[in-house]
PDB file of C-alpha atoms in Angstrom:
ATOM      1  CA  LYS H   1       0.000   0.000   0.000  1.00 50.00           C
ATOM      2  CA  GLU H   2       1.408   3.363  -0.984  1.00 63.00           C
ATOM      3  CA  THR H   3       0.872   6.304   1.327  1.00 67.00           C
ATOM      4  CA  VAL H   4       2.001   9.865   0.728  1.00 71.00           C
ATOM      5  CA  VAL H   5       3.209  11.688   3.825  1.00 69.00           C
ATOM      6  CA  SER H   6       3.654  15.412   3.202  1.00 76.00           C
ATOM      7  CA  PHE H   7       5.942  17.425   5.445  1.00 74.00           C
ATOM      8  CA  GLU H   8       8.237  20.417   5.282  1.00 78.00           C
ATOM      9  CA  ILE H   9      11.355  21.015   7.305  1.00 80.00           C
ATOM     10  CA  PRO H  10      12.735  24.557   7.198  1.00 80.00           C
ATOM     11  CA  ALA H  11      16.429  24.999   6.362  1.00 84.00           C
ATOM     12  CA  GLY H  12      18.611  24.864   9.461  1.00 85.00           C
ATOM     13  CA  SER H  13      15.897  23.178  11.507  1.00 83.00           C
ATOM     14  CA  THR H  14      16.637  20.237  13.775  1.00 84.00           C
ATOM     15  CA  GLN H  15      13.006  19.161  13.732  1.00 80.00           C
ATOM     16  CA  THR H  16      12.323  15.423  13.616  1.00 80.00           C
ATOM     17  CA  VAL H  17       9.520  14.039  11.455  1.00 76.00           C
ATOM     18  CA  ASP H  18       8.044  10.608  12.137  1.00 78.00           C
ATOM     19  CA  ILE H  19       6.931   9.046   8.846  1.00 75.00           C
ATOM     20  CA  GLY H  20       5.955   5.786  10.474  1.00 76.00           C
ATOM     21  CA  THR H  21       7.206   2.377   9.454  1.00 79.00           C
ATOM     22  CA  VAL H  22       8.616   2.058   5.951  1.00 74.00           C
ATOM     23  CA  MET H  23       8.417  -1.436   4.517  1.00 73.00           C
ATOM     24  CA  LEU H  24      10.713  -2.389   1.672  1.00 75.00           C
ATOM     25  CA  LYS H  25       9.778  -5.308  -0.518  1.00 79.00           C
ATOM     26  CA  LYS H  26      12.393  -7.668  -1.948  1.00 85.00           C
ATOM     27  CA  GLY H  27      11.855  -8.639  -5.569  1.00 91.00           C
ATOM     28  CA  ALA H  28      12.743 -11.555  -7.809  1.00 94.00           C
ATOM     29  CA  ASN H  29      16.030 -12.232  -9.637  1.00 95.00           C
ATOM     30  CA  ILE H  30      16.661 -13.157 -13.263  1.00 97.00           C
ATOM     31  CA  THR H  31      19.613 -15.555 -13.428  1.00 96.00           C
ATOM     32  CA  GLY H  32      21.462 -17.437 -16.127  1.00 96.00           C
ATOM     33  CA  ILE H  33      24.799 -18.668 -17.457  1.00 97.00           C
ATOM     34  CA  LEU H  34      26.634 -17.405 -20.552  1.00 96.00           C
ATOM     35  CA  ARG H  35      28.478 -19.868 -22.798  1.00 96.00           C
ATOM     36  CA  ASP H  36      30.042 -19.941 -26.249  1.00 95.00           C
ATOM     37  CA  GLU H  37      27.653 -21.764 -28.619  1.00 95.00           C
ATOM     38  CA  ASP H  38      30.389 -23.791 -30.352  1.00 94.00           C
ATOM     39  CA  SER H  39      32.956 -24.534 -27.656  1.00 94.00           C
ATOM     40  CA  GLY H  40      30.813 -24.357 -24.514  1.00 94.00           C
ATOM     41  CA  ALA H  41      33.440 -22.066 -22.959  1.00 94.00           C
ATOM     42  CA  VAL H  42      32.393 -19.548 -20.317  1.00 94.00           C
ATOM     43  CA  VAL H  43      31.722 -16.073 -21.756  1.00 92.00           C
ATOM     44  CA  TYR H  44      32.253 -13.163 -19.380  1.00 91.00           C
ATOM     45  CA  ASP H  45      34.811 -10.661 -20.706  1.00 90.00           C
ATOM     46  CA  GLY H  46      33.252  -7.718 -22.574  1.00 89.00           C
ATOM     47  CA  VAL H  47      29.696  -8.937 -21.978  1.00 91.00           C
ATOM     48  CA  ARG H  48      26.842  -6.996 -20.414  1.00 93.00           C
ATOM     49  CA  VAL H  49      23.432  -8.412 -19.514  1.00 96.00           C
ATOM     50  CA  MET H  50      20.562  -6.017 -18.897  1.00 96.00           C
ATOM     51  CA  CYS H  51      16.798  -6.112 -18.481  1.00 97.00           C
ATOM     52  CA  TYR H  52      13.830  -3.768 -18.466  1.00 97.00           C
ATOM     53  CA  SER H  53      10.080  -4.255 -18.179  1.00 96.00           C
ATOM     54  CA  ILE H  54       7.589  -4.014 -21.019  1.00 94.00           C
ATOM     55  CA  PRO H  55       6.063  -1.518 -20.943  1.00 94.00           C
ATOM     56  CA  ARG H  56       9.052   0.304 -19.495  1.00 92.00           C
ATOM     57  CA  GLU H  57       8.515   1.365 -15.915  1.00 91.00           C
ATOM     58  CA  GLU H  58      10.716   3.256 -13.507  1.00 89.00           C
ATOM     59  CA  GLY H  59      12.737   0.973 -11.260  1.00 88.00           C
ATOM     60  CA  THR H  60      12.796  -2.044 -13.598  1.00 93.00           C
ATOM     61  CA  HIS H  61      16.133  -1.533 -15.401  1.00 95.00           C
ATOM     62  CA  ARG H  62      19.045  -3.652 -14.159  1.00 95.00           C
ATOM     63  CA  GLU H  63      22.387  -4.519 -15.704  1.00 94.00           C
ATOM     64  CA  THR H  64      25.489  -6.469 -14.851  1.00 94.00           C
ATOM     65  CA  SER H  65      28.923  -4.973 -14.332  1.00 90.00           C
ATOM     66  CA  SER H  66      32.182  -6.126 -15.811  1.00 86.00           C
ATOM     67  CA  TYR H  67      33.700  -9.150 -14.102  1.00 88.00           C
ATOM     68  CA  ASP H  68      36.778  -7.067 -13.189  1.00 87.00           C
ATOM     69  CA  ASP H  69      34.936  -3.969 -11.876  1.00 88.00           C
ATOM     70  CA  GLU H  70      36.393  -3.751  -8.373  1.00 88.00           C
ATOM     71  CA  TRP H  71      33.868  -1.093  -7.346  1.00 90.00           C
ATOM     72  CA  ALA H  72      30.801  -3.140  -8.287  1.00 86.00           C
ATOM     73  CA  ASP H  73      29.092  -5.466  -5.860  1.00 87.00           C
ATOM     74  CA  ALA H  74      30.099  -9.079  -6.565  1.00 85.00           C
ATOM     75  CA  ASP H  75      26.399  -9.975  -6.929  1.00 86.00           C
ATOM     76  CA  ILE H  76      26.055  -7.963 -10.152  1.00 88.00           C
ATOM     77  CA  ARG H  77      29.292  -9.015 -11.864  1.00 92.00           C
ATOM     78  CA  ILE H  78      29.349 -11.858 -14.383  1.00 92.00           C
ATOM     79  CA  SER H  79      31.375 -14.731 -12.936  1.00 91.00           C
ATOM     80  CA  SER H  80      34.670 -15.286 -14.760  1.00 90.00           C
ATOM     81  CA  THR H  81      34.706 -18.938 -13.699  1.00 92.00           C
ATOM     82  CA  THR H  82      31.127 -20.008 -14.422  1.00 94.00           C
ATOM     83  CA  GLY H  83      29.602 -17.285 -16.646  1.00 94.00           C
ATOM     84  CA  ALA H  84      26.753 -16.940 -14.132  1.00 95.00           C
ATOM     85  CA  PHE H  85      24.887 -13.634 -13.860  1.00 95.00           C
ATOM     86  CA  SER H  86      22.052 -12.258 -11.763  1.00 95.00           C
ATOM     87  CA  LEU H  87      19.773  -9.274 -12.316  1.00 96.00           C
ATOM     88  CA  LYS H  88      18.557  -8.674  -8.795  1.00 94.00           C
ATOM     89  CA  ASN H  89      15.533  -7.485  -6.894  1.00 93.00           C
ATOM     90  CA  LEU H  90      13.035  -6.962  -9.724  1.00 95.00           C
ATOM     91  CA  PRO H  91       9.376  -6.106  -9.287  1.00 94.00           C
ATOM     92  CA  GLY H  92       6.904  -8.503 -10.895  1.00 94.00           C
ATOM     93  CA  GLY H  93       6.162  -8.024 -14.589  1.00 95.00           C
ATOM     94  CA  THR H  94       7.177  -8.993 -18.103  1.00 97.00           C
ATOM     95  CA  TYR H  95      10.769  -8.230 -19.114  1.00 97.00           C
ATOM     96  CA  VAL H  96      13.182  -8.057 -22.020  1.00 97.00           C
ATOM     97  CA  VAL H  97      16.655  -9.445 -21.306  1.00 97.00           C
ATOM     98  CA  GLU H  98      19.486  -8.357 -23.613  1.00 97.00           C
ATOM     99  CA  VAL H  99      23.020  -9.706 -23.845  1.00 95.00           C
ATOM    100  CA  GLU H 100      25.514  -7.401 -25.539  1.00 92.00           C
ATOM    101  CA  TYR H 101      29.164  -7.886 -26.384  1.00 88.00           C
ATOM    102  CA  SER H 102      31.220  -4.708 -26.408  1.00 81.00           C
ATOM    103  CA  LYS H 103      34.837  -5.725 -26.972  1.00 76.00           C
ATOM    104  CA  SER H 104      35.782  -4.537 -30.429  1.00 67.00           C
ATOM    105  CA  ASP H 105      39.552  -4.934 -30.211  1.00 67.00           C
ATOM    106  CA  LEU H 106      39.405  -8.615 -31.158  1.00 62.00           C
ATOM    107  CA  SER H 107      39.019 -10.273 -34.564  1.00 65.00           C
ATOM    108  CA  TYR H 108      35.682 -11.698 -33.414  1.00 72.00           C
ATOM    109  CA  ALA H 109      32.663 -10.561 -31.432  1.00 81.00           C
ATOM    110  CA  TYR H 110      29.679 -12.331 -29.951  1.00 89.00           C
ATOM    111  CA  ILE H 111      26.358 -11.576 -31.598  1.00 90.00           C
ATOM    112  CA  GLY H 112      23.924  -9.884 -29.221  1.00 91.00           C
ATOM    113  CA  LYS H 113      20.881 -11.755 -28.021  1.00 95.00           C
ATOM    114  CA  LYS H 114      17.457 -10.474 -26.956  1.00 96.00           C
ATOM    115  CA  ILE H 115      14.982 -12.568 -24.969  1.00 97.00           C
ATOM    116  CA  VAL H 116      11.502 -11.020 -24.951  1.00 97.00           C
ATOM    117  CA  GLY H 117       8.657 -11.984 -22.635  1.00 97.00           C
ATOM    118  CA  VAL H 118      10.498 -13.129 -19.508  1.00 97.00           C
ATOM    119  CA  VAL H 119       7.804 -13.281 -16.817  1.00 97.00           C
ATOM    120  CA  VAL H 120       9.010 -12.296 -13.346  1.00 96.00           C
ATOM    121  CA  PRO H 121       6.668 -13.191 -10.474  1.00 94.00           C
ATOM    122  CA  ASP H 122       5.719 -10.714  -7.767  1.00 91.00           C
ATOM    123  CA  SER H 123       7.781 -12.672  -5.224  1.00 91.00           C
ATOM    124  CA  THR H 124      11.386 -13.333  -4.208  1.00 90.00           C
ATOM    125  CA  ALA H 125      11.761 -16.320  -6.544  1.00 89.00           C
ATOM    126  CA  ASP H 126      14.530 -16.667  -9.121  1.00 93.00           C
ATOM    127  CA  VAL H 127      13.662 -16.835 -12.803  1.00 97.00           C
ATOM    128  CA  ASP H 128      16.415 -19.035 -14.239  1.00 97.00           C
ATOM    129  CA  LEU H 129      17.007 -18.542 -17.959  1.00 97.00           C
ATOM    130  CA  GLY H 130      19.380 -21.512 -17.956  1.00 97.00           C
ATOM    131  CA  THR H 131      22.339 -21.475 -20.319  1.00 97.00           C
ATOM    132  CA  ILE H 132      22.353 -18.680 -22.876  1.00 96.00           C
ATOM    133  CA  GLU H 133      24.540 -19.678 -25.804  1.00 96.00           C
ATOM    134  CA  LEU H 134      26.241 -16.842 -27.657  1.00 95.00           C
ATOM    135  CA  LYS H 135      27.251 -17.234 -31.272  1.00 93.00           C
ATOM    136  CA  MET H 136      30.607 -15.888 -32.334  1.00 87.00           C
ATOM    137  CA  GLY H 137      30.630 -13.497 -35.270  1.00 81.00           C
ATOM    138  CA  LYS H 138      33.400 -11.579 -37.013  1.00 74.00           C
ATOM    139  CA  ASN H 139      34.457  -7.972 -36.781  1.00 67.00           C
ATOM    140  CA  ILE H 140      34.790  -6.300 -40.146  1.00 72.00           C
ATOM    141  CA  SER H 141      37.117  -3.383 -40.658  1.00 72.00           C
ATOM    142  CA  GLY H 142      38.585  -1.636 -43.630  1.00 78.00           C
ATOM    143  CA  ARG H 143      38.208   1.322 -45.913  1.00 81.00           C
ATOM    144  CA  ILE H 144      35.538   1.911 -48.516  1.00 80.00           C
ATOM    145  CA  VAL H 145      36.705   3.491 -51.753  1.00 80.00           C
ATOM    146  CA  ASP H 146      34.220   4.746 -54.329  1.00 77.00           C
ATOM    147  CA  THR H 147      35.802   4.221 -57.754  1.00 75.00           C
ATOM    148  CA  VAL H 148      32.663   5.175 -59.686  1.00 74.00           C
ATOM    149  CA  TYR H 149      32.180   8.610 -58.100  1.00 69.00           C
ATOM    150  CA  PRO H 150      35.536   9.738 -56.746  1.00 64.00           C
ATOM    151  CA  ALA H 151      35.496  12.695 -54.393  1.00 62.00           C
ATOM    152  CA  CYS H 152      35.047  16.008 -56.189  1.00 57.00           C
ATOM    153  CA  HIS H 153      37.807  18.541 -55.843  1.00 54.00           C
ATOM    154  CA  LEU H 154      36.468  22.065 -55.463  1.00 51.00           C
TER     155      LEU H 154
END
């Protein structure tokens, strides 16, 4: 139950305001494991997993941090040993989960994946997506030269 408690505290005041008991509700988690589709190897470096509700609502966006982000809570980093991830404390609803690969300094890249329609219960249960297999693609680089219409010199 949502209750609005209006109050005003003047600047410099030491007044105390009792807003009663505030109850916080723990939500569900979306979990899964990331693997290479061909080799079965753990995928964790350069990968980000995120989710948001459909329709989009405030407070439903979550995303993982890099496995080597020392400042991030261990619960939101992708495990470098197992490829496990967790998107924590979500309110009930229907979600989109996206896996993106952002390392472009290699000769390959994993193709992003989008899972639409993940139903999260209004409870503290985990929604396990199981193993998400990522397909390896190729990075393409080079220079495009137009030989039919060369650049005009003005």
